[in-house]
Coordinates of C-alpha atoms in Angstrom, one line a residue:
Chain A
X126 CA 121.8 45.9 67.7
X127 CA 119.1 44.7 70.0
X128 CA 119.5 45.2 73.7
X129 CA 121.2 42.4 75.4
X130 CA 119.5 40.9 78.4
X131 CA 122.3 41.7 80.7
X132 CA 121.9 45.3 79.8
X133 CA 118.4 45.3 81.2
X134 CA 119.4 44.6 84.7
X135 CA 120.6 47.6 86.6
X136 CA 124.3 48.0 86.8
X137 CA 125.5 46.3 90.0
X138 CA 128.9 47.0 91.4
X139 CA 131.1 44.0 91.8
X140 CA 128.8 41.8 89.7
X141 CA 130.3 38.5 89.1
X142 CA 131.7 38.2 85.5
X143 CA 129.4 36.3 83.2
X144 CA 131.5 33.7 81.4
X145 CA 128.8 32.4 79.1
X146 CA 130.0 34.4 76.0
X147 CA 133.5 33.0 76.6
X148 CA 132.2 29.5 76.5
X149 CA 130.1 30.2 73.4
X150 CA 133.1 31.7 71.6
X151 CA 135.4 28.8 72.4
X152 CA 134.7 26.5 69.4
X153 CA 135.0 29.1 66.7
X154 CA 137.7 30.9 68.6
X155 CA 139.9 27.8 68.8
X156 CA 139.6 27.2 65.0
X157 CA 140.3 30.9 64.1
X158 CA 143.2 31.1 66.5
X159 CA 144.8 27.9 65.4
X160 CA 144.3 28.3 61.6
X161 CA 144.2 32.1 61.0
X162 CA 145.9 33.9 63.8
X163 CA 148.7 31.4 64.5
X164 CA 149.5 30.9 60.8
X165 CA 149.6 34.7 60.4
X166 CA 152.2 34.9 63.1
X167 CA 154.0 32.0 61.6
X168 CA 153.9 33.7 58.3
X169 CA 155.7 36.8 59.6
X170 CA 158.2 34.7 61.4
X171 CA 158.9 32.5 58.3
X172 CA 159.5 35.6 56.2
X173 CA 162.5 36.4 58.4
X174 CA 163.9 32.9 58.1
X175 CA 166.1 31.0 55.7
X176 CA 163.5 28.3 55.0
X177 CA 164.1 26.1 51.9
X178 CA 163.8 22.5 51.0
X179 CA 166.4 21.5 53.6
X180 CA 164.4 23.1 56.4
X181 CA 161.2 21.4 55.2
X182 CA 162.9 18.1 55.8
X183 CA 164.0 19.0 59.3
X184 CA 167.2 21.2 59.2
X185 CA 166.9 24.0 61.7
X186 CA 165.9 27.3 60.0
X187 CA 168.2 30.2 60.3
X188 CA 167.2 33.8 61.1
X189 CA 168.2 36.0 58.3
X190 CA 166.5 39.3 59.2
X191 CA 165.2 41.2 56.2
X192 CA 167.2 39.2 53.7
X193 CA 164.1 37.6 52.2
X194 CA 162.5 41.0 51.7
X195 CA 165.7 42.4 50.1
X196 CA 165.9 39.3 47.8
X197 CA 162.3 39.7 46.8
X198 CA 162.3 43.4 46.3
X199 CA 165.5 43.3 44.2
X200 CA 164.3 40.4 42.1
X201 CA 163.2 41.6 38.7
X202 CA 160.8 38.8 38.3
X203 CA 158.8 39.9 41.4
X204 CA 158.3 43.4 39.9
X205 CA 157.3 41.9 36.6
X206 CA 154.7 39.7 38.4
X207 CA 153.5 42.6 40.4
X208 CA 153.2 44.9 37.4
X209 CA 151.3 42.1 35.5
X210 CA 149.0 41.6 38.4
X211 CA 148.3 45.3 38.8
X212 CA 147.6 45.7 35.1
X213 CA 145.4 42.7 34.9
X214 CA 143.6 43.9 38.0
X215 CA 143.0 47.3 36.6
X216 CA 141.7 46.1 33.3
X217 CA 139.4 43.5 34.9
X218 CA 138.0 45.9 37.6
X219 CA 137.3 48.6 35.0
X220 CA 135.5 46.1 32.6
X221 CA 133.6 44.5 35.5
X222 CA 132.4 47.8 36.9
X223 CA 131.5 49.4 33.6
X224 CA 129.6 46.4 32.3
X225 CA 128.2 45.4 35.7
X226 CA 126.8 48.8 36.4
X227 CA 125.4 49.1 32.9
X228 CA 123.7 45.8 33.1
X229 CA 122.3 46.6 36.6
X230 CA 120.9 49.8 35.3
X231 CA 119.5 48.1 32.2
X232 CA 117.7 45.6 34.4
X233 CA 115.6 48.4 35.9
X234 CA 114.3 49.3 32.4
X235 CA 113.3 45.7 31.5
X236 CA 109.9 44.1 31.6
X237 CA 109.4 41.0 33.9
X238 CA 110.1 38.3 31.2
X239 CA 113.3 39.8 29.8
X240 CA 114.6 40.7 33.3
X241 CA 114.1 37.0 34.3
X242 CA 115.9 35.9 31.2
X243 CA 118.9 38.1 31.9
X244 CA 119.0 37.2 35.6
X245 CA 119.0 33.4 34.9
X246 CA 121.9 33.8 32.5
X247 CA 123.9 35.9 35.0
X248 CA 123.2 33.5 37.8
X249 CA 124.5 30.6 35.7
X250 CA 127.8 32.4 35.1
X251 CA 128.0 33.4 38.7
X252 CA 127.3 29.9 40.0
X253 CA 130.0 28.0 38.0
X254 CA 133.0 26.8 40.1
X255 CA 136.0 28.9 39.0
X256 CA 138.2 26.0 38.2
X257 CA 135.4 24.4 36.1
X258 CA 134.7 27.7 34.4
X259 CA 138.3 28.1 33.4
X260 CA 138.5 24.6 32.0
X261 CA 135.3 25.1 30.0
X262 CA 136.6 28.4 28.6
X263 CA 139.8 26.6 27.8
X264 CA 137.8 24.2 25.7
X265 CA 135.8 27.0 24.0
X266 CA 139.2 28.6 23.0
X267 CA 140.8 25.3 22.2
X268 CA 143.5 25.4 19.5
X269 CA 142.1 22.7 17.2
X270 CA 138.5 22.1 18.0
X271 CA 137.5 25.2 19.9
X272 CA 134.2 26.8 19.0
X273 CA 135.7 30.3 18.9
X274 CA 138.3 29.3 16.3
X275 CA 135.5 27.6 14.2
X276 CA 133.3 30.7 14.4
X277 CA 136.1 33.1 13.6
X278 CA 137.0 31.0 10.6
X279 CA 133.4 31.0 9.4
X280 CA 132.9 34.7 10.0
X281 CA 136.2 36.2 8.8
X282 CA 137.1 33.7 6.2
X283 CA 140.6 33.6 7.6
X284 CA 141.7 30.2 8.8
X285 CA 141.8 30.3 12.6
X286 CA 141.9 26.5 13.0
X287 CA 145.0 25.7 14.9
X288 CA 145.4 29.2 16.3
X289 CA 146.6 29.0 19.9
X290 CA 145.0 31.6 22.3
X291 CA 147.1 30.6 25.3
X292 CA 150.6 30.5 24.0
X293 CA 151.0 34.3 23.6
X294 CA 150.9 36.0 27.1
X295 CA 148.8 38.9 25.9
X296 CA 146.1 36.7 24.4
X297 CA 146.4 34.4 27.4
X298 CA 145.4 37.3 29.6
X299 CA 142.6 38.2 27.1
X300 CA 141.1 34.8 27.7
X301 CA 141.7 35.1 31.5
X302 CA 140.0 38.5 31.5
X303 CA 136.9 37.0 29.8
X304 CA 136.7 34.3 32.4
X305 CA 137.2 36.6 35.4
X306 CA 134.8 39.4 34.2
X307 CA 132.2 36.9 33.0
X308 CA 132.0 35.5 36.6
X309 CA 132.4 38.9 38.4
X310 CA 129.8 40.9 36.5
X311 CA 126.7 39.2 37.9
X312 CA 127.5 40.1 41.5
X313 CA 128.1 43.8 40.5
X314 CA 125.0 43.8 38.3
X315 CA 122.6 42.4 40.9
X316 CA 124.0 44.6 43.7
X317 CA 123.7 47.7 41.5
X318 CA 120.2 46.7 40.5
X319 CA 119.2 46.2 44.1
X320 CA 120.7 49.6 44.9
X321 CA 118.8 51.3 42.1
X322 CA 115.5 50.0 43.3
X323 CA 116.1 51.8 46.6
X324 CA 116.2 55.2 44.9
X325 CA 112.8 56.7 45.7
X326 CA 110.7 57.1 42.5
X327 CA 109.0 60.3 43.8
X328 CA 112.3 62.2 44.0
X329 CA 113.1 61.2 40.4
X330 CA 109.6 62.2 39.3
X331 CA 109.8 65.5 41.0
X332 CA 113.1 66.2 39.3
X333 CA 111.6 65.2 36.0
X334 CA 108.7 67.6 36.5
X335 CA 111.2 70.3 37.4
X336 CA 112.8 69.8 34.0
X337 CA 115.9 67.8 34.9
X338 CA 117.3 65.8 31.9
X339 CA 118.0 62.1 32.2
X340 CA 121.7 62.6 32.7
X341 CA 121.1 65.3 35.3
X342 CA 118.7 63.0 37.2
X343 CA 121.3 60.2 37.1
X344 CA 124.2 62.5 38.2
X345 CA 122.4 64.5 40.9
X346 CA 120.0 61.9 42.4
X347 CA 120.9 58.3 41.5
X348 CA 124.7 58.6 41.8
X349 CA 124.7 60.0 45.4
X350 CA 122.3 57.2 46.4
X351 CA 124.6 54.6 44.8
X352 CA 128.0 56.1 45.9
X353 CA 128.4 53.9 49.0
X354 CA 127.5 50.7 47.1
X355 CA 129.8 51.5 44.2
X356 CA 132.8 52.3 46.4
X357 CA 132.4 49.0 48.2
X358 CA 132.0 47.1 45.0
X359 CA 135.1 48.7 43.6
X360 CA 137.2 47.8 46.7
X361 CA 136.0 44.2 46.7
X362 CA 136.6 43.8 43.0
X363 CA 140.2 45.2 43.3
X364 CA 140.9 42.8 46.1
X365 CA 139.5 39.8 44.3
X366 CA 141.1 40.6 41.0
X367 CA 144.5 41.4 42.5
X368 CA 144.9 38.0 44.1
X369 CA 143.3 35.9 41.3
X370 CA 144.6 32.3 41.4
X371 CA 142.3 29.5 40.3
X372 CA 141.5 30.9 36.9
X373 CA 145.1 31.7 36.0
X374 CA 146.5 28.4 37.4
X375 CA 143.8 26.3 35.7
X376 CA 144.3 28.1 32.4
X377 CA 148.1 27.4 32.6
X378 CA 147.2 23.8 32.9
X379 CA 145.1 23.8 29.7
X380 CA 147.9 25.6 27.8
X381 CA 150.1 28.6 28.0
X382 CA 153.6 29.4 29.2
X383 CA 153.5 29.6 33.0
X384 CA 156.6 31.7 33.5
X385 CA 155.2 34.5 31.4
X386 CA 151.7 34.5 32.8
X387 CA 152.2 34.3 36.6
X388 CA 150.1 36.7 38.7
X389 CA 151.0 37.4 42.3
X390 CA 148.8 34.7 43.8
X391 CA 150.2 32.0 41.4
X392 CA 153.7 33.4 42.0
X393 CA 153.5 32.8 45.7
X394 CA 152.4 29.3 45.1
X395 CA 155.2 28.6 42.6
X396 CA 157.9 30.1 44.9
X397 CA 156.8 28.5 48.1
X398 CA 155.2 25.2 47.2
X399 CA 156.7 24.7 43.8
X400 CA 160.3 25.6 44.5
X401 CA 160.0 25.1 48.3
X402 CA 161.4 28.5 49.3
X403 CA 159.0 29.2 52.1
X404 CA 161.1 32.2 53.3
X405 CA 160.8 34.1 50.1
X406 CA 157.2 33.0 49.6
X407 CA 156.5 34.2 53.2
X408 CA 158.0 37.6 52.4
X409 CA 155.9 38.1 49.3
X410 CA 152.8 36.9 51.3
X411 CA 153.4 39.4 54.0
X412 CA 153.7 42.2 51.4
X413 CA 150.4 41.0 49.8
X414 CA 148.6 40.9 53.2
X415 CA 149.7 44.5 53.9
X416 CA 148.6 45.7 50.5
X417 CA 145.2 43.9 50.8
X418 CA 144.5 45.2 54.3
X419 CA 145.4 48.8 53.2
X420 CA 143.0 48.5 50.3
X421 CA 140.2 47.2 52.5
X422 CA 140.6 49.6 55.4
X423 CA 137.8 51.8 54.0
X424 CA 135.5 48.9 53.5
X425 CA 136.0 47.6 57.1
X426 CA 135.5 51.1 58.5
X427 CA 132.2 51.6 56.7
X428 CA 131.0 48.2 57.9
X429 CA 131.9 49.2 61.5
X430 CA 130.1 52.5 61.1
X431 CA 127.0 50.7 59.9
X432 CA 127.4 48.5 62.9
X433 CA 127.3 51.4 65.3
X434 CA 124.4 53.2 63.6
Chain B
X84 CA 109.4 33.3 26.0
X85 CA 105.9 34.6 25.6
X86 CA 105.8 37.9 23.9
X87 CA 103.2 40.7 24.0
X88 CA 99.8 39.1 24.3
X89 CA 97.6 42.1 24.5
X90 CA 98.5 45.2 22.6
X91 CA 97.9 47.5 25.6
X92 CA 100.2 45.6 27.9
X93 CA 100.9 47.2 31.3
X94 CA 104.4 48.6 31.4
X95 CA 106.6 48.1 34.5
X96 CA 107.6 51.3 36.3
X97 CA 110.8 52.5 34.8
X98 CA 110.2 50.8 31.4
X99 CA 110.7 53.3 28.6
X100 CA 107.5 54.2 26.8
X101 CA 109.0 54.2 23.3
X102 CA 108.5 50.8 21.7
X103 CA 111.7 51.1 19.7
X104 CA 113.8 51.6 22.8
X105 CA 112.1 48.7 24.5
X106 CA 113.0 46.4 21.6
X107 CA 116.6 47.4 21.7
X108 CA 116.8 46.9 25.5
X109 CA 115.1 43.5 25.1
X110 CA 117.6 42.6 22.4
X111 CA 120.5 43.5 24.8
X112 CA 118.9 41.4 27.5
X113 CA 118.9 38.4 25.1
X114 CA 122.6 39.1 24.3
X115 CA 123.4 39.1 28.0
X116 CA 121.6 35.8 28.5
X117 CA 123.4 34.1 25.6
X118 CA 126.8 35.5 26.6
X119 CA 126.4 34.4 30.2
X120 CA 124.8 31.1 29.7
X121 CA 126.7 29.9 26.6
X122 CA 129.7 28.4 28.4
X123 CA 127.4 26.4 30.7
X124 CA 125.4 25.2 27.7
X125 CA 128.6 24.3 25.9
X126 CA 129.9 22.3 28.8
X127 CA 126.7 20.3 29.0
X128 CA 126.4 19.9 25.3
X129 CA 130.0 18.6 24.9
X130 CA 129.5 16.3 27.8
X131 CA 126.7 14.5 26.1
X132 CA 128.4 14.1 22.7
X133 CA 130.7 11.2 21.8
X134 CA 134.4 12.1 21.7
X135 CA 134.4 11.2 18.0
X136 CA 131.9 14.0 17.4
X137 CA 133.9 16.4 19.5
X138 CA 136.9 15.8 17.3
X139 CA 135.2 16.6 14.1
X140 CA 136.1 19.7 12.2
X141 CA 132.6 21.3 12.5
X142 CA 131.4 21.5 16.1
X143 CA 128.0 20.0 17.0
X144 CA 125.9 22.8 18.4
X145 CA 123.3 20.4 19.8
X146 CA 123.8 16.9 21.4
X147 CA 122.5 15.2 18.2
X148 CA 124.5 12.1 18.9
X149 CA 123.3 12.0 22.5
X150 CA 125.3 9.7 24.8
X151 CA 126.1 9.3 28.5
X152 CA 129.2 7.3 27.7
X153 CA 131.5 10.2 28.8
X154 CA 129.9 10.1 32.3
X155 CA 130.4 6.4 32.7
X156 CA 133.9 6.8 31.4
X157 CA 134.7 9.5 33.9
X158 CA 133.1 7.7 36.9
X159 CA 134.6 4.3 36.2
X160 CA 138.1 5.6 35.1
X161 CA 140.2 2.5 35.2
X162 CA 143.6 4.2 35.5
X163 CA 144.7 4.3 39.1
X164 CA 145.7 7.8 40.0
X165 CA 143.0 10.1 38.7
X166 CA 139.9 8.4 39.9
X167 CA 136.7 10.4 40.1
X168 CA 134.8 8.6 42.9
X169 CA 137.4 8.9 45.7
X170 CA 137.6 12.6 44.8
X171 CA 133.9 12.9 45.0
X172 CA 133.9 11.2 48.5
X173 CA 136.7 13.5 49.7
X174 CA 134.8 16.5 48.5
X175 CA 131.6 15.4 50.1
X176 CA 133.2 14.6 53.4
X177 CA 135.1 17.9 53.6
X178 CA 132.1 20.0 52.4
X179 CA 129.6 18.3 54.8
X180 CA 132.0 18.7 57.7
X181 CA 132.6 22.3 56.9
X182 CA 128.9 23.1 56.5
X183 CA 127.8 21.4 59.7
X184 CA 130.6 22.5 62.0
X185 CA 130.5 26.1 60.6
X186 CA 126.7 26.3 61.4
X187 CA 127.2 25.0 65.0
X188 CA 130.3 27.1 65.8
X189 CA 128.9 30.2 64.1
X190 CA 125.6 29.9 66.0
X191 CA 127.4 29.9 69.3
X192 CA 129.7 32.7 68.4
X193 CA 126.9 34.8 67.0
X194 CA 124.9 34.4 70.2
X195 CA 128.0 35.5 72.2
X196 CA 128.5 38.6 70.0
X197 CA 124.9 39.7 69.8
X198 CA 123.3 38.7 73.1
X199 CA 126.1 39.7 75.6
X200 CA 128.1 42.6 76.4
X201 CA 131.8 42.2 77.3
X202 CA 134.8 44.3 77.0
X203 CA 136.8 42.9 74.1
X204 CA 133.7 42.5 71.8
X205 CA 134.6 45.4 69.6
X206 CA 138.1 44.0 69.1
X207 CA 136.7 40.6 68.1
X208 CA 134.3 42.2 65.6
X209 CA 137.1 44.1 64.0
X210 CA 139.2 40.9 64.0
X211 CA 136.4 39.1 62.1
X212 CA 136.3 41.7 59.4
X213 CA 140.1 41.8 59.0
X214 CA 140.2 38.0 58.9
X215 CA 137.9 38.1 55.9
X216 CA 140.3 40.3 54.0
X217 CA 143.4 38.2 54.4
X218 CA 144.0 36.6 51.0
X219 CA 144.2 32.8 51.0
X220 CA 147.1 33.1 48.6
X221 CA 149.2 34.7 51.3
X222 CA 148.3 32.0 53.9
X223 CA 149.3 28.9 52.0
X224 CA 152.9 29.1 53.2
X225 CA 152.2 29.1 56.9
X226 CA 149.0 26.9 56.7
X227 CA 151.2 24.3 55.0
X228 CA 153.8 24.6 57.8
X229 CA 151.3 24.6 60.6
X230 CA 149.4 21.5 59.2
X231 CA 152.6 19.8 58.5
X232 CA 153.6 20.3 62.2
X233 CA 150.3 18.7 63.3
X234 CA 150.6 15.8 60.9
X235 CA 147.4 17.0 59.2
X236 CA 148.7 17.3 55.6
X237 CA 146.7 15.0 53.2
X238 CA 144.0 14.7 55.8
X239 CA 140.3 15.3 55.4
X240 CA 140.3 16.7 59.0
X241 CA 143.1 19.1 58.2
X242 CA 141.4 20.5 55.1
X243 CA 138.0 20.7 56.9
X244 CA 139.6 22.7 59.7
X245 CA 141.2 25.1 57.2
X246 CA 137.9 25.6 55.4
X247 CA 136.2 26.2 58.7
X248 CA 138.7 29.0 59.4
X249 CA 138.0 30.4 55.9
X250 CA 134.2 30.5 56.2
X251 CA 133.7 31.2 60.0
X252 CA 134.4 35.0 59.9
X253 CA 131.7 35.6 57.2
X254 CA 129.2 33.1 58.7
X255 CA 129.6 34.5 62.2
X256 CA 129.2 38.1 60.9
X257 CA 126.1 37.2 58.9
X258 CA 124.4 35.0 61.6
X259 CA 125.1 37.8 64.1
X260 CA 122.9 40.0 62.0
X261 CA 120.1 37.4 61.9
X262 CA 120.3 36.8 65.7
X263 CA 120.1 40.5 66.3
X264 CA 116.9 40.6 64.3
X265 CA 115.2 38.2 66.6
X266 CA 113.7 40.1 69.6
X267 CA 115.5 39.2 72.8
X268 CA 112.2 39.6 74.6
X269 CA 111.2 36.2 73.2
X270 CA 114.1 34.5 75.1
X271 CA 113.3 36.5 78.2
X272 CA 109.7 35.4 78.1
X273 CA 110.9 31.8 77.8
X274 CA 113.2 32.3 80.8
X275 CA 110.4 33.8 82.9
X276 CA 108.5 30.6 82.1
X277 CA 111.2 28.5 83.5
X278 CA 113.5 27.9 80.6
X279 CA 117.3 28.0 81.2
X280 CA 119.3 30.4 79.2
X281 CA 120.6 27.8 76.8
X282 CA 117.2 26.2 76.7
X283 CA 115.9 29.6 75.4
X284 CA 118.7 29.7 72.8
X285 CA 117.9 26.3 71.5
X286 CA 114.1 26.2 71.8
X287 CA 113.3 29.9 70.9
X288 CA 116.2 31.5 68.9
X289 CA 117.4 28.5 66.9
X290 CA 114.0 27.7 65.3
X291 CA 113.7 31.3 64.2
X292 CA 117.2 31.3 62.8
X293 CA 116.7 28.9 60.0
X294 CA 116.8 31.4 57.2
X295 CA 120.2 32.7 58.4
X296 CA 121.5 29.2 58.9
X297 CA 120.4 28.2 55.4
X298 CA 122.0 31.3 53.9
X299 CA 125.3 30.8 55.7
X300 CA 125.2 27.0 55.1
X301 CA 124.9 27.6 51.3
X302 CA 127.8 30.0 51.5
X303 CA 129.9 27.4 53.3
X304 CA 128.9 24.7 50.9
X305 CA 129.9 26.7 47.8
X306 CA 133.2 27.7 49.4
X307 CA 134.2 24.2 50.4
X308 CA 133.0 22.6 47.2
X309 CA 134.7 25.1 44.9
X310 CA 137.9 25.8 46.8
X311 CA 141.0 25.0 44.8
X312 CA 144.2 26.6 46.3
X313 CA 144.2 25.1 49.8
X314 CA 143.1 21.7 48.4
X315 CA 146.0 21.8 45.9
X316 CA 148.5 22.6 48.7
X317 CA 147.2 20.4 51.5
X318 CA 145.9 17.4 49.6
X319 CA 149.0 16.5 47.5
X320 CA 148.5 12.7 47.5
X321 CA 146.3 11.5 44.6
X322 CA 144.0 9.4 46.8
X323 CA 142.9 12.4 48.8
X324 CA 142.2 14.9 46.0
X325 CA 139.1 17.0 46.1
X326 CA 137.0 17.4 42.9
X327 CA 138.5 20.7 41.6
X328 CA 142.0 19.3 42.1
X329 CA 140.9 16.1 40.4
X330 CA 139.6 18.0 37.4
X331 CA 143.0 19.8 37.0
X332 CA 144.9 16.5 37.3
X333 CA 142.5 14.9 34.8
X334 CA 143.0 17.8 32.3
X335 CA 146.7 17.4 32.7
X336 CA 146.7 13.6 32.4
X337 CA 144.7 13.6 29.2
X338 CA 146.8 16.4 27.8
X339 CA 143.6 18.3 27.1
X340 CA 142.6 15.8 24.4
X341 CA 139.6 14.0 25.8
X342 CA 137.4 17.1 26.0
X343 CA 134.2 15.1 26.1
X344 CA 135.2 13.3 29.3
X345 CA 136.6 16.6 30.7
X346 CA 133.3 18.3 30.1
X347 CA 131.4 15.4 31.6
X348 CA 133.6 15.7 34.8
X349 CA 133.1 19.5 34.8
X350 CA 129.3 19.0 34.5
X351 CA 129.3 16.6 37.5
X352 CA 131.2 19.1 39.6
X353 CA 129.2 22.2 38.6
X354 CA 125.6 20.8 38.8
X355 CA 125.4 20.7 42.7
X356 CA 126.6 24.3 42.9
X357 CA 124.3 25.6 40.1
X358 CA 121.3 23.9 41.7
X359 CA 122.0 25.3 45.1
X360 CA 122.6 28.7 43.6
X361 CA 119.3 28.8 41.7
X362 CA 117.4 27.5 44.8
X363 CA 118.6 30.2 47.1
X364 CA 119.4 33.0 44.7
X365 CA 116.6 35.3 45.8
X366 CA 117.8 35.2 49.4
X367 CA 121.5 35.5 48.5
X368 CA 121.2 38.4 46.1
X369 CA 118.7 40.2 48.4
X370 CA 120.8 39.6 51.6
X371 CA 124.0 40.7 50.0
X372 CA 122.4 43.7 48.4
X373 CA 120.7 44.8 51.6
X374 CA 124.0 44.7 53.4
X375 CA 125.8 46.6 50.7
X376 CA 123.1 49.3 50.2
X377 CA 122.9 50.1 53.9
X378 CA 126.5 51.5 53.9

């Protein structure tokens, strides 16, 4: 933080309040109050209301206390969706982190040309709009004319032509995992690569001269340097993968049985917008917000700490 | 790729000395490139092939029957409800509105948060960070209700305002860092020379802030152009769809059979984002990494 100009003037008692920052904050403040803070309050309120199709068309909503929460938490489908989301999230986060960190580390060992080659590929994957990416992968895994089925038929000799990848939930999530990790790895790889270039070479050299093996150097020197970055990446990945929406929803459009492949984000959409039960959708949403904020508390704290430093 | 020209090529620091190891690592780099870039290549390849070629048993790995027919078909779709051009216009309007307004609003807010001291500042900063962590998936219920109450469903204004609220926390936070990096003494010097305070902001700080404005502008552009969930919820009428929602409707309407046209549409949607990404990638990767490494 640089010093502000008002701080340079000596403190005067009973100085008139400078309202300039208030004026400067008004445009952004109005938007954020109207479309983040106010909806958030509305969300909590809605979650305590009986709010279905009738209410959308004007009937007065009825206060039902915790009923929506009781309904949601005793609904088997909610727990199935939650379990599916958590499992999907864990698998994807693990794959993304392992592959992303490996690729980031690999990039420090590459010459200029090959580093550029890998970077361009990663950037292309990163840049694709998620909905487009999902549709394209849907085409690659297409039942009749998908290139994956063609190649599998050629390689294995078994006829894969006509094999549907999206009809079985498990293989649906296999495809979804490919899409999500394919797009998430570049961010992790580039961030880890940038982090690794900050590790001072002299320290590593000194350790090498002192006889530390490659693994020891990684564990004792590189890892402590990277710890902060890795924790933050991990938290961000968990948050992003837990609430995945576009990829699943788009893939359900290409094929697949929606009821057996809903994740929590898609489920909220189906319950509230699809079936019009905004009360129950609101209750699930509130639970999701609480979960996400709890997960990101560490991230927010570390950003604030950096802020004060 | 040009390979080793001289035999005694200079090695980069960190590159392994053993030739065999280098060959293996380079091979892995090629695998990474192919795995990452293949879907993008496949999209473009399929977009330039006639649908008859797409439907053949053996896929065409190169656009050997090159045609732009798919693109003309997508753009001049005769059937009424899944037209491409209105969706393109909606997307352009919403994206442009979001980028411009976010830049202006975030510039003001960033000034307030980095050039002034006031009591509730800390609270506001925490609020900005918390707002970034609230999942959009959880907000659709109440955003839908709030916009419905203001008669802003199916409205470009409504969607633009929602996107503004989505991107502002990050853009304010980032621009604040850029403003803090510009010495306040420059503004003070201008004020000593007779500039008003706002004059100093606009004539001194703003011109120095271009890198920050470009970085946050690109972020806002990509967010607004790619966003799917809010667009799906808010723009339910066919004539006000944005491009991602159009693509989904198009896939659904063709029952995923006209893959050539679907890929042409996908290519048209992706190209602007990919171009922007490649143009600013150095800055984006560097900026994000710098932020992350500091922690």
